Amino acid sequence: MGIALGTNSGWVWRSCEAVSRSARASVSGILSGERSRWGLWLPVMLGAGIAIYFSLTDEPALWIGPVVFGLCAVLALLLGRRPLFQLLVFCSMFVAIGFAAAQFRTWTIDAPVLERKTGPVWVEGQIVRVEPREKDRRITLEALTIARLSAERTPERIRLRVSQRNPQFRPGDRVRLKAVLHPPAGPAAPGAFDFARRAYFQRLGAVGYVVRAPEIVTAGDSGGISLFIEQLRYDLTQRILRALPGPAGAIAAALMTGERGAIPEELLAAMRDSGLAHLLAISGLHIGLIGGFIFFAVRLCLAASERLALRWPIKKWAAVAAFFGCLAYLLISGMTLPTQRAFLMLSLVMLAILIDRSAISMNLVAWAAAVILLIFPESLMSVSFQMSFAAVIALVAFYEATTARNVLRSGRRGSVMRVVLYFGAVLTTTVIATLATAPFAVFHFNRLALLGVLANMVAVPLAALWVMPSALISFVLMPFGLEAGPLFLMGWGIEWVLKIATIVQAMPGAIALIPAVPGWTLGLIALGGLWLCLWRTRWRLMGIVPVVVGTFGWSLATPPDVFVSADGRIAGIRTGAGDLLLPFGGRGFVVETWRRRSGLDPEKAGPKPADVTAIRCDALGRIYRHGDLKIALATERAALSEDCSRADILISRTPVSRRHCKGPEIVIDRFDLWRNGAHALYLGTERIETISVGDEGGGRPWQLYPRSRRPKIRN
């Protein structure tokens, strides 16, 4: 029996080993056939390491990334001739590099952050940026002196709202003012947008508003190239707004200098709901149009001379001119991440022309992504980086896999066919870009523009053939004071774009509102999309599996049943009808965030407490019945004795003694909110789940919560 058993187990072992050997050989064969595409996955591995770093709830030790990289390097040397394992180790090495790059960036960017609300207090500093807005202005100050704050606790930069009635000033002025300051706000709900993290990587240590008009101490210091560029941007923006007042001028300023603050909110909503918001963010479309216009204009002018055209490389000269033209556009447009990505890609395209190589390829996209991720690892978490690269990768993969690019290049087509092909290319590009960016739009904005293809079919050609050429001509004529004419023409084109946006927004079913989805769904969809786009052989179709699983995960997402703001002044309860009830009232960014993440229109008001039979109100608080649960929202200490004996969930603006309040299953009081920020509750049939902002990342240097264990990186 023992011999037979040993024989059978040996046969099973040999069979498993044979299957394993066959699988490794099959995978190795596929990877060998895709050898030219291996490099495309290096920025993906960098991004994976960065994503791991930002997903942690506590700040890791600085040695972790370098040590893991060193271990992987040693393993790579020890594995010898095992290509499959070596490939896995090399991937792990780049994951470690991404992780270490994010750690290093966080360490080097660390700066003081205001710990609590301060003011009104006297502030003196140098203006480094002025942002015009619809109703006020926003100024950024550095080289600061703040009363009641020591030098080591003074932020490097602060940003303040200033009334339009206050005197005019420009970047470079040193001003003295009185302001109310507070720390950059954390997420309005667990999992929501984290302004504190973005402010941290901008070295923005406080925000606030001015309560006394600024006094100019020293005017117009123009020291440093960055300050000179900001002054130039400010002057150009003012000239554009004077020559083209109103909404058209605000959008022209956004397209030319990157200043979007003056655009009315209703027009921003129309552009967003019609799928045209990408036209306002200077990215690949704008850089490509400017660079292409300069390239062909310079080449056409040089080709007019037979001697130049036959004896000199005028195509390469045009490429150099396009590079420097786009460099100037990059500098005066604010150098946002999409603009940097687009400029890097255009630079590589022009370099390819100079060395007689193919201009458009996935390698170009990979190089641009790797450079940005290594220099600015935090950009991976921004919606602009995710959506811009998703669109570009999908478009390049499509045109690599089809002959559409060759068809469009054909010069033997008639005029009518060329027009048809152009609009066909616009339609194809719009559909692909919309599908590629849709998961990111849903994840970050909880809305999807369903009629975006229709709006882009008309608006994109208008922007390409009318608006952006007029902007370039305006730039050329500005030194001579002749920008009014082309700006007027540009404004005419912008007004037509706005009409298109307004018409599409008003159409039934223009947008779909979708509740917040968990992060793992977006991760799976992104991985599946990359698998489909970066490989060339048939096994790329395996990428459909994670895309389907991630999409299915959306159906599992349910919004919280209860929201509580960080200060306890606003609470939201999801009613049986799915709407959001605000027992204490409230409006503003916090309420808009809650409604948006619940799949509701943020601009509409929810039901009034008087119209909901499940709620009972008095001077001491509110009582709401959610099925079999009783939720008490106490505003005064006098209400605690009754609420502690009857409520299942108690939310209190005042401190609650856990020793004396033993009735409720869940208690969230003033100190809980102060320590951990905004809370969200999921009311299940078997258990109640409570999540706070502090639970999801409170151990990071940019996070305000929990206040009891905020790490310090500074020496």
XYZ file of C-alpha atoms in Angstrom:
715
model
C 0.000 0.000 0.000
C 2.839 2.343 0.946
C 4.621 1.595 -2.353
C 1.462 2.282 -4.382
C 0.812 5.487 -2.462
C 4.386 6.649 -3.030
C 4.115 5.826 -6.726
C 0.861 7.774 -7.091
C 2.216 10.792 -5.219
C 5.333 10.753 -7.408
C 3.165 10.655 -10.534
C 1.107 13.612 -9.254
C 4.282 15.536 -8.457
C 5.754 14.879 -11.905
C 2.466 15.897 -13.557
C 2.309 19.169 -11.636
C 5.933 19.849 -12.459
C 5.289 19.168 -16.157
C 2.269 21.492 -16.164
C 4.271 24.170 -14.367
C 7.161 23.763 -16.821
C 4.768 23.988 -19.765
C 3.082 27.104 -18.356
C 6.449 28.794 -17.764
C 7.548 27.920 -21.289
C 4.290 29.301 -22.703
C 4.566 32.565 -20.742
C 8.249 32.874 -21.630
C 7.411 32.405 -25.298
C 4.726 35.079 -25.191
C 7.013 37.493 -23.353
C 9.808 36.824 -25.838
C 7.450 37.754 -28.650
C 6.617 41.000 -26.815
C 10.243 41.884 -26.014
C 10.007 45.242 -27.781
C 7.135 46.234 -25.460
C 8.771 45.411 -22.130
C 10.032 48.939 -21.624
C 6.500 50.303 -21.807
C 5.744 48.667 -18.459
C 8.538 50.444 -16.577
C 6.480 53.621 -15.916
C 3.581 51.350 -14.935
C 5.811 49.733 -12.302
C 6.931 53.190 -11.138
C 3.281 54.165 -10.826
C 2.517 50.977 -8.878
C 5.190 51.845 -6.322
C 3.895 55.396 -6.019
C 0.320 54.145 -5.645
C 1.410 51.770 -2.856
C 3.092 54.647 -1.050
C 0.045 56.921 -1.200
C -2.326 54.108 -0.207
C -0.613 53.613 3.165
C -2.311 54.982 6.254
C 0.978 55.697 8.050
C 4.193 57.297 6.813
C 6.753 54.543 6.094
C 10.372 54.742 7.197
C 12.675 56.399 4.661
C 14.883 53.301 4.370
C 12.141 50.979 3.073
C 12.242 51.950 -0.619
C 16.065 51.891 -1.015
C 16.401 48.628 0.950
C 13.768 46.837 -1.167
C 15.502 48.090 -4.306
C 18.835 46.759 -3.044
C 17.362 43.353 -2.225
C 15.827 43.117 -5.702
C 19.174 44.022 -7.276
C 20.905 41.232 -5.325
C 18.180 38.744 -6.332
C 18.580 39.737 -9.979
C 22.282 38.835 -9.797
C 21.654 35.539 -8.002
C 18.947 34.267 -10.364
C 21.367 33.921 -13.260
C 19.718 32.598 -16.410
C 16.118 32.468 -15.287
C 14.561 35.118 -17.553
C 11.016 34.883 -16.211
C 12.084 35.329 -12.593
C 14.568 38.010 -13.572
C 11.768 39.928 -15.283
C 9.656 39.737 -12.124
C 12.569 40.947 -10.017
C 13.275 43.832 -12.388
C 9.592 44.828 -12.193
C 9.862 44.750 -8.393
C 12.953 46.965 -8.634
C 11.027 49.640 -10.507
C 8.144 49.363 -8.054
C 10.700 50.043 -5.312
C 12.110 52.995 -7.294
C 8.618 54.504 -7.571
C 8.038 53.979 -3.854
C 11.404 55.553 -2.977
C 10.800 58.481 -5.362
C 7.511 59.260 -3.608
C 9.196 59.013 -0.211
C 12.032 61.314 -1.294
C 9.636 63.846 -2.791
C 7.578 63.938 0.413
C 10.725 64.381 2.494
C 12.187 67.185 0.351
C 8.895 69.087 -0.046
C 8.061 69.070 3.662
C 7.297 72.538 5.050
C 5.452 73.968 8.080
C 1.649 73.710 8.021
C -0.630 75.813 10.193
C -2.041 73.620 12.965
C -5.187 75.537 13.896
C -7.319 78.484 12.882
C -5.526 81.763 13.548
C -6.588 85.373 13.336
C -7.418 87.949 12.447
C -3.644 88.385 12.432
C -1.169 90.700 10.712
C 0.636 89.132 7.751
C 3.459 90.512 5.641
C 4.765 88.758 2.540
C 5.618 88.939 -1.136
C 2.914 88.236 -3.713
C 4.031 85.480 -6.085
C 0.708 84.909 -7.830
C -2.521 86.819 -8.434
C -5.516 84.830 -9.700
C -8.491 86.829 -10.998
C -11.842 85.249 -10.131
C -15.451 85.993 -10.918
C -16.254 87.719 -7.594
C -12.874 88.247 -5.919
C -9.169 87.593 -6.342
C -6.827 85.034 -4.886
C -3.241 85.871 -3.972
C -0.381 83.593 -2.976
C 2.259 84.968 -0.591
C 5.698 83.745 0.416
C 8.699 85.121 2.386
C 6.206 85.551 5.199
C 6.103 87.204 8.578
C 2.986 86.301 10.590
C 2.222 87.797 13.984
C 2.037 85.301 16.872
C 3.877 82.645 14.835
C 7.568 81.856 15.303
C 9.805 81.540 12.243
C 9.971 77.719 12.424
C 6.148 77.485 12.545
C 5.529 80.002 9.756
C 4.352 78.398 6.479
C 6.432 78.909 3.351
C 3.351 79.905 1.346
C -0.216 80.944 2.086
C -3.164 81.650 -0.213
C -5.790 84.293 0.557
C -9.065 85.554 -0.904
C -9.103 89.308 -1.490
C -12.065 91.513 -2.381
C -12.160 93.065 -5.848
C -12.564 96.457 -4.147
C -9.071 96.283 -2.680
C -6.294 98.216 -4.460
C -4.582 96.735 -7.491
C -1.331 94.860 -6.988
C 0.720 92.429 -9.034
C 3.244 89.634 -8.471
C 6.412 90.962 -6.907
C 4.704 93.463 -4.579
C 5.394 93.044 -0.873
C 2.215 93.725 1.093
C 1.022 93.968 4.668
C -2.521 92.884 5.525
C -4.746 91.431 8.220
C -6.210 87.999 7.529
C -7.885 84.972 9.059
C -5.845 81.815 8.439
C -6.691 78.151 8.798
C -5.000 74.874 7.812
C -5.708 73.417 4.356
C -8.932 71.459 4.695
C -8.950 67.688 4.778
C -11.494 65.573 2.876
C -15.148 66.539 3.367
C -15.917 62.810 3.674
C -13.803 59.648 3.905
C -12.423 58.907 0.451
C -13.250 62.351 -0.953
C -10.835 64.796 -2.572
C -7.955 65.628 -0.224
C -7.089 69.302 -0.623
C -4.622 69.062 2.267
C -2.484 66.602 0.298
C -2.432 68.777 -2.809
C -1.592 71.857 -0.725
C 1.255 69.970 0.975
C 2.980 69.267 -2.332
C 2.503 72.914 -3.329
C 4.175 73.987 -0.048
C 0.929 75.745 0.809
C 0.811 75.843 4.598
C -2.364 77.883 5.167
C -5.358 79.378 3.383
C -7.774 82.092 4.428
C -9.269 85.476 3.625
C -8.285 89.120 4.031
C -10.241 91.264 6.507
C -8.260 94.474 6.001
C -7.151 95.824 2.616
C -3.523 95.047 1.770
C -1.003 97.866 1.990
C 1.837 97.769 -0.519
C 5.123 97.917 1.405
C 7.458 97.488 -1.576
C 6.249 97.567 -5.177
C 7.247 95.481 -8.150
C 10.268 93.386 -7.172
C 11.111 91.381 -10.305
C 13.945 89.247 -8.951
C 14.091 85.683 -10.271
C 12.885 84.052 -13.467
C 9.822 82.456 -11.848
C 8.586 85.800 -10.521
C 9.242 87.430 -13.901
C 7.109 84.745 -15.593
C 4.290 85.244 -13.062
C 4.359 88.999 -13.689
C 4.222 88.369 -17.433
C 1.297 85.970 -16.996
C -0.540 88.501 -14.861
C 0.009 91.322 -17.364
C -1.079 89.148 -20.298
C -4.198 88.031 -18.428
C -5.159 91.638 -17.675
C -4.673 92.642 -21.317
C -6.844 89.748 -22.479
C -9.627 90.594 -20.002
C -9.543 94.277 -20.985
C -9.643 93.549 -24.720
C -12.282 90.831 -24.395
C -14.480 91.394 -21.317
C -17.106 88.956 -20.076
C -17.192 85.145 -20.095
C -15.509 84.892 -23.501
C -12.527 86.845 -22.177
C -12.346 84.654 -19.062
C -12.194 81.522 -21.223
C -9.664 83.169 -23.571
C -7.472 83.860 -20.524
C -7.851 80.219 -19.453
C -6.713 79.023 -22.888
C -3.827 81.480 -23.209
C -2.416 81.949 -19.692
C -4.058 79.104 -17.746
C -6.028 81.426 -15.410
C -9.478 79.835 -15.058
C -10.705 81.595 -11.927
C -12.711 84.287 -13.735
C -14.952 81.791 -15.586
C -18.528 81.893 -14.196
C -19.510 78.740 -12.337
C -22.569 78.109 -14.518
C -20.389 78.047 -17.648
C -17.939 75.671 -16.000
C -20.880 73.394 -15.200
C -22.117 73.591 -18.803
C -18.666 72.711 -20.174
C -18.354 69.845 -17.693
C -21.818 68.387 -18.331
C -21.387 68.580 -22.114
C -18.020 66.816 -22.046
C -16.105 69.916 -23.173
C -14.271 70.679 -19.929
C -11.065 69.294 -21.424
C -10.988 72.320 -23.745
C -10.395 74.571 -20.707
C -7.404 72.615 -19.373
C -4.284 73.344 -21.421
C -3.118 69.881 -22.446
C -2.224 67.824 -25.490
C -4.893 69.344 -27.725
C -3.715 72.910 -27.124
C 0.029 72.200 -27.176
C -0.443 70.080 -30.293
C -2.417 72.798 -32.072
C 0.075 75.539 -31.170
C 3.057 73.375 -32.060
C 1.489 72.137 -35.274
C 0.456 75.628 -36.358
C 3.983 76.979 -35.769
C 5.590 73.971 -37.458
C 3.544 74.176 -40.651
C 3.588 77.986 -40.791
C 7.381 78.154 -40.490
C 7.880 75.315 -42.933
C 5.488 76.918 -45.425
C 7.286 80.263 -45.228
C 10.692 78.643 -45.664
C 9.440 76.500 -48.543
C 8.550 79.712 -50.422
C 12.276 80.106 -51.038
C 13.457 77.522 -53.560
C 17.065 77.897 -52.445
C 16.248 77.240 -48.779
C 13.878 74.392 -49.563
C 16.400 72.521 -51.724
C 19.602 73.152 -49.781
C 18.652 73.268 -46.126
C 16.641 70.998 -43.758
C 13.699 73.375 -43.362
C 11.575 70.633 -41.788
C 14.040 70.416 -38.911
C 14.171 74.191 -38.615
C 10.377 74.221 -38.333
C 10.595 71.550 -35.609
C 13.014 73.726 -33.603
C 10.708 76.745 -34.000
C 7.726 74.686 -32.839
C 9.692 73.492 -29.800
C 10.605 76.994 -28.639
C 7.116 78.309 -29.386
C 5.559 75.599 -27.218
C 8.181 76.178 -24.509
C 7.064 79.807 -24.303
C 3.423 78.680 -24.196
C 4.261 76.212 -21.412
C 5.854 78.946 -19.291
C 3.057 81.511 -19.629
C 0.238 78.983 -19.224
C 1.153 78.019 -15.655
C 3.071 74.758 -16.274
C 0.258 72.509 -15.065
C 0.819 68.746 -15.149
C -1.195 68.127 -18.364
C 0.753 70.940 -20.033
C 4.071 69.493 -18.881
C 3.088 66.046 -20.150
C 1.999 67.467 -23.501
C 5.171 69.544 -23.836
C 7.383 66.555 -23.043
C 5.636 64.507 -25.701
C 5.822 67.302 -28.269
C 9.536 67.733 -27.468
C 10.120 64.057 -28.162
C 8.135 64.339 -31.400
C 10.290 67.266 -32.541
C 13.442 65.400 -31.476
C 12.291 62.436 -33.561
C 11.942 64.763 -36.559
C 15.463 66.101 -35.959
C 16.982 62.601 -35.904
C 14.698 61.230 -38.658
C 12.762 58.792 -36.495
C 9.078 57.948 -36.174
C 7.394 60.850 -34.379
C 4.445 59.106 -32.699
C 4.902 55.923 -30.685
C 4.000 54.354 -27.368
C 7.663 54.662 -26.327
C 7.258 58.430 -26.446
C 4.291 58.216 -24.053
C 6.233 55.896 -21.733
C 9.211 58.259 -21.562
C 6.973 61.239 -20.793
C 5.160 59.311 -18.042
C 8.405 58.070 -16.480
C 9.952 61.563 -16.373
C 6.890 63.118 -14.750
C 6.493 60.300 -12.214
C 10.131 60.456 -11.137
C 10.148 64.256 -10.759
C 6.589 64.708 -9.458
C 5.422 61.345 -8.028
C 2.350 62.994 -6.471
C 1.041 63.715 -9.972
C -0.091 60.069 -10.221
C -2.893 60.849 -7.761
C -4.187 63.847 -9.745
C -7.140 63.488 -12.063
C -5.408 65.546 -14.760
C -2.490 63.085 -14.986
C -4.750 60.045 -14.992
C -7.198 61.301 -17.601
C -4.626 62.827 -19.933
C -2.435 59.727 -20.033
C -5.445 57.416 -20.299
C -6.644 59.278 -23.390
C -3.199 59.442 -25.007
C -2.355 55.771 -24.371
C -5.701 54.620 -25.770
C -5.361 56.802 -28.879
C -1.779 55.751 -29.612
C -2.682 52.080 -29.114
C -5.626 52.425 -31.493
C -3.619 54.094 -34.243
C -0.815 51.568 -33.780
C -3.284 48.735 -34.307
C -5.055 50.189 -37.333
C -4.208 51.802 -40.616
C -6.216 54.920 -39.790
C -3.091 57.048 -39.475
C -1.886 56.028 -42.934
C -5.313 56.711 -44.399
C -5.327 60.206 -42.925
C -1.859 60.857 -44.326
C -2.849 59.949 -47.829
C -2.521 62.931 -50.094
C -4.378 61.440 -53.052
C -7.849 61.981 -51.631
C -10.247 64.534 -52.981
C -11.285 67.587 -50.967
C -14.651 66.119 -49.977
C -13.067 62.857 -48.878
C -10.486 64.736 -46.818
C -13.263 66.583 -44.975
C -15.098 63.310 -44.361
C -11.900 61.668 -43.115
C -11.179 64.635 -40.839
C -14.573 64.496 -39.142
C -14.336 60.710 -39.031
C -11.019 61.055 -37.232
C -12.547 63.573 -34.799
C -15.430 61.177 -34.096
C -13.101 58.198 -33.635
C -10.720 60.154 -31.423
C -13.584 61.491 -29.295
C -15.149 58.062 -28.794
C -11.820 56.459 -27.825
C -10.820 59.293 -25.505
C -14.275 59.298 -23.879
C -14.186 55.548 -23.236
C -10.628 55.729 -21.890
C -11.303 58.603 -19.495
C -14.827 57.592 -18.409
C -13.732 55.447 -15.407
C -11.590 58.282 -14.072
C -14.376 60.841 -14.580
C -16.784 58.602 -12.683
C -14.303 57.958 -9.867
C -13.298 61.583 -9.303
C -16.425 63.529 -10.324
C -19.234 60.952 -9.932
C -20.714 62.046 -13.228
C -20.412 61.019 -16.849
C -21.188 63.226 -19.860
C -23.244 60.874 -22.036
C -23.547 63.322 -24.939
C -19.894 64.386 -24.927
C -19.274 62.769 -28.317
C -21.974 64.930 -29.907
C -20.600 68.141 -28.382
C -16.981 67.344 -29.246
C -17.842 66.593 -32.876
C -18.693 70.271 -33.331
C -16.608 72.026 -30.669
C -13.213 70.381 -31.271
C -12.961 71.394 -34.966
C -14.083 74.887 -33.977
C -11.346 75.068 -31.333
C -8.739 73.594 -33.680
C -9.496 75.698 -36.758
C -10.680 78.961 -35.197
C -10.085 79.501 -31.490
C -6.474 78.342 -30.998
C -5.092 79.876 -34.243
C -6.643 83.187 -33.154
C -4.936 82.789 -29.766
C -1.556 82.245 -31.426
C -2.003 85.292 -33.673
C -2.935 87.314 -30.576
C 0.321 86.267 -28.892
C 2.311 87.311 -31.958
C 0.650 90.742 -32.171
C 0.689 91.548 -28.435
C 4.168 93.150 -28.461
C 2.796 95.645 -30.990
C -0.436 96.305 -29.086
C -2.534 94.823 -31.908
C -4.099 91.868 -30.061
C -7.656 93.287 -29.981
C -8.574 92.102 -33.492
C -7.595 88.424 -33.186
C -8.963 88.331 -29.626
C -12.311 89.544 -30.950
C -12.296 86.701 -33.487
C -11.245 84.265 -30.768
C -14.121 85.458 -28.568
C -16.569 84.841 -31.412
C -15.402 81.224 -31.657
C -15.552 80.836 -27.868
C -19.149 82.072 -27.795
C -20.090 79.379 -30.300
C -18.375 76.750 -28.126
C -20.348 78.020 -25.122
C -23.595 77.824 -27.109
C -22.824 74.221 -27.998
C -22.088 73.415 -24.348
C -25.300 75.063 -23.141
C -27.453 73.304 -25.752
C -25.972 69.869 -25.022
C -26.224 70.403 -21.255
C -29.949 71.125 -21.574
C -30.641 67.924 -23.534
C -32.407 65.100 -21.646
C -29.977 62.458 -20.425
C -26.904 64.656 -20.934
C -25.227 63.356 -17.783
C -25.350 60.292 -15.568
C -24.823 60.706 -11.810
C -23.018 57.757 -10.225
C -22.280 57.178 -6.499
C -18.681 57.014 -5.298
C -16.945 53.733 -6.108
C -14.113 52.055 -4.160
C -10.553 52.629 -5.343
C -9.892 48.985 -6.209
C -12.432 49.145 -9.041
C -10.522 51.967 -10.719
C -7.251 50.112 -10.176
C -8.564 46.985 -11.902
C -9.981 48.946 -14.838
C -6.714 50.873 -15.249
C -4.670 47.651 -15.161
C -6.951 45.991 -17.706
C -6.813 49.035 -19.965
C -3.014 49.117 -19.839
C -2.883 45.396 -20.603
C -5.052 45.933 -23.668
C -3.065 48.923 -24.904
C 0.572 48.053 -24.187
C 0.755 44.490 -25.523
C 0.468 43.666 -29.231
C -0.281 39.918 -29.432
C -3.599 38.205 -28.724
C -2.939 37.737 -25.037
C -3.672 41.448 -24.699
C -7.353 40.374 -24.704
C -6.828 39.038 -21.177
C -7.084 42.680 -20.112
C -10.831 42.486 -20.644
C -11.153 40.366 -17.472
C -10.031 43.016 -14.924
C -11.990 45.675 -16.815
C -15.190 43.609 -16.490
C -14.524 42.776 -12.828
C -13.797 46.431 -11.995
C -16.898 47.613 -13.840
C -18.993 45.043 -12.000
C -17.565 46.404 -8.752
C -19.370 49.688 -9.414
C -22.674 47.936 -8.829
C -21.483 46.866 -5.373
C -20.783 50.432 -4.269
C -23.321 52.044 -1.960
C -23.035 55.565 -0.537
C -22.893 56.109 3.245
C -26.180 56.368 5.121
C -24.944 59.141 7.441
C -22.414 61.944 6.923
C -21.003 64.162 9.679
C -18.797 67.188 8.949
C -15.478 67.718 10.715
C -16.861 70.551 12.857
C -20.128 68.746 13.637
C -22.224 71.648 12.379
C -23.612 69.760 9.373
C -24.994 66.231 9.201
C -26.551 64.369 6.297
C -28.816 61.316 6.388
C -29.751 59.286 3.321
C -33.506 58.828 3.275
C -35.419 55.793 2.076
C -36.002 57.576 -1.236
C -32.242 57.895 -1.736
C -32.057 61.670 -1.239
C -29.895 63.421 1.345
C -31.631 65.021 4.330
C -29.801 67.805 6.177
C -31.372 67.966 9.672
C -29.510 71.186 10.554
C -29.567 72.653 7.078
C -26.327 73.753 5.430
C -24.802 74.326 2.026
C -21.430 74.888 0.389
C -18.566 72.643 -0.610
C -19.129 70.014 2.104
C -22.795 69.441 1.224
C -22.015 69.462 -2.509
C -19.362 66.787 -1.927
C -21.783 64.598 0.036
C -24.484 64.865 -2.613
C -22.063 64.215 -5.452
C -20.607 61.130 -3.760
C -24.163 59.896 -3.149
C -24.941 60.064 -6.876
C -27.138 63.164 -6.467
C -27.115 66.499 -8.247
C -24.916 68.736 -6.038
C -26.711 71.883 -7.167
C -30.169 70.739 -6.071
C -31.519 71.030 -2.552
C -32.544 67.927 -0.635
C -35.793 67.446 1.295
C -36.577 69.784 4.163
C -36.830 68.298 7.673
C -40.444 69.486 7.906
C -41.337 67.337 4.881
C -39.855 64.109 6.292
C -42.073 62.216 8.716
C -39.213 60.085 10.094
C -37.528 63.054 11.774
C -38.506 64.902 14.941
C -36.945 68.284 15.736
C -36.704 70.403 18.884
C -34.382 73.067 20.299
C -31.943 70.489 21.686
C -31.423 68.365 18.577
C -32.979 65.988 16.070
C -34.200 62.383 16.198
C -34.362 60.368 12.968
C -35.721 56.822 12.532
C -33.856 54.746 9.956
C -35.705 51.444 9.842
C -35.364 49.952 13.315
C -32.542 52.317 14.253
C -32.957 55.609 16.073
C -30.338 58.256 15.236
C -30.001 61.164 17.659
C -28.250 64.391 16.662
C -27.703 66.431 19.805
C -26.775 70.111 19.764
C -26.931 70.763 23.511
C -25.636 68.890 26.559
C -29.134 68.861 28.037
C -30.286 66.442 25.334
C -27.711 63.769 26.206
C -29.542 62.166 29.118
C -32.572 61.301 26.986
C -30.621 60.471 23.825
C -28.203 58.170 25.675
C -31.083 56.062 26.951
C -33.088 55.816 23.719
C -30.832 56.253 20.689
C -28.936 53.531 18.844
C -26.574 56.081 17.263
C -25.649 59.355 18.959
C -23.964 62.238 17.151
C -23.221 65.136 19.469
C -21.684 68.576 19.046
C -20.711 68.465 22.723
C -18.414 66.039 24.576
C -20.053 62.779 25.683
C -18.936 60.749 28.688
C -18.731 57.095 27.600
C -18.975 56.065 31.260
C -22.444 57.534 31.650
C -23.708 57.141 28.049
C -23.827 53.354 27.551
C -27.057 52.977 25.568
C -26.055 53.874 21.988
C -24.129 51.361 19.917
C -22.229 54.180 18.165
C -21.267 57.510 19.754
C -19.565 60.304 17.776
C -18.978 63.415 19.834
C -17.109 66.699 19.548
C -13.760 65.160 20.487
C -14.127 62.332 17.938
C -14.701 64.890 15.197
C -11.832 67.053 16.407
C -9.413 64.101 16.438
C -10.496 62.253 13.287
C -12.357 64.725 11.073
C -15.433 63.970 8.998
C -17.236 60.659 9.593
C -19.383 58.385 7.447
C -21.674 55.600 8.696
C -22.973 52.566 6.828
C -26.100 51.177 8.485
C -26.290 47.489 7.661
C -28.904 45.045 8.869
C -26.374 43.148 10.999
C -23.718 45.723 11.857
C -22.978 49.435 11.707
C -19.697 50.469 10.086
C -18.082 53.805 10.968
C -15.266 55.327 8.889
C -13.486 58.613 9.540
C -10.987 60.671 7.572
C -8.381 59.903 10.219
C -8.856 56.160 9.699
C -7.921 56.391 6.004
C -4.624 58.222 6.182
C -4.134 59.954 9.464
C -0.484 58.994 9.760
C 0.645 61.062 6.759
C 2.475 64.405 7.030
C -0.120 66.281 4.967
C -3.108 65.043 6.920
C -4.600 67.050 9.767
C -6.324 64.006 11.310
C -5.954 62.293 13.686
C -4.474 65.206 15.568
C -2.983 62.954 18.231
C -0.410 61.265 15.939
C 0.437 63.516 13.041
C 4.011 62.625 11.961
C 6.798 65.147 11.656
C 9.335 64.722 8.854
C 11.216 67.953 9.431
C 14.548 67.713 11.241
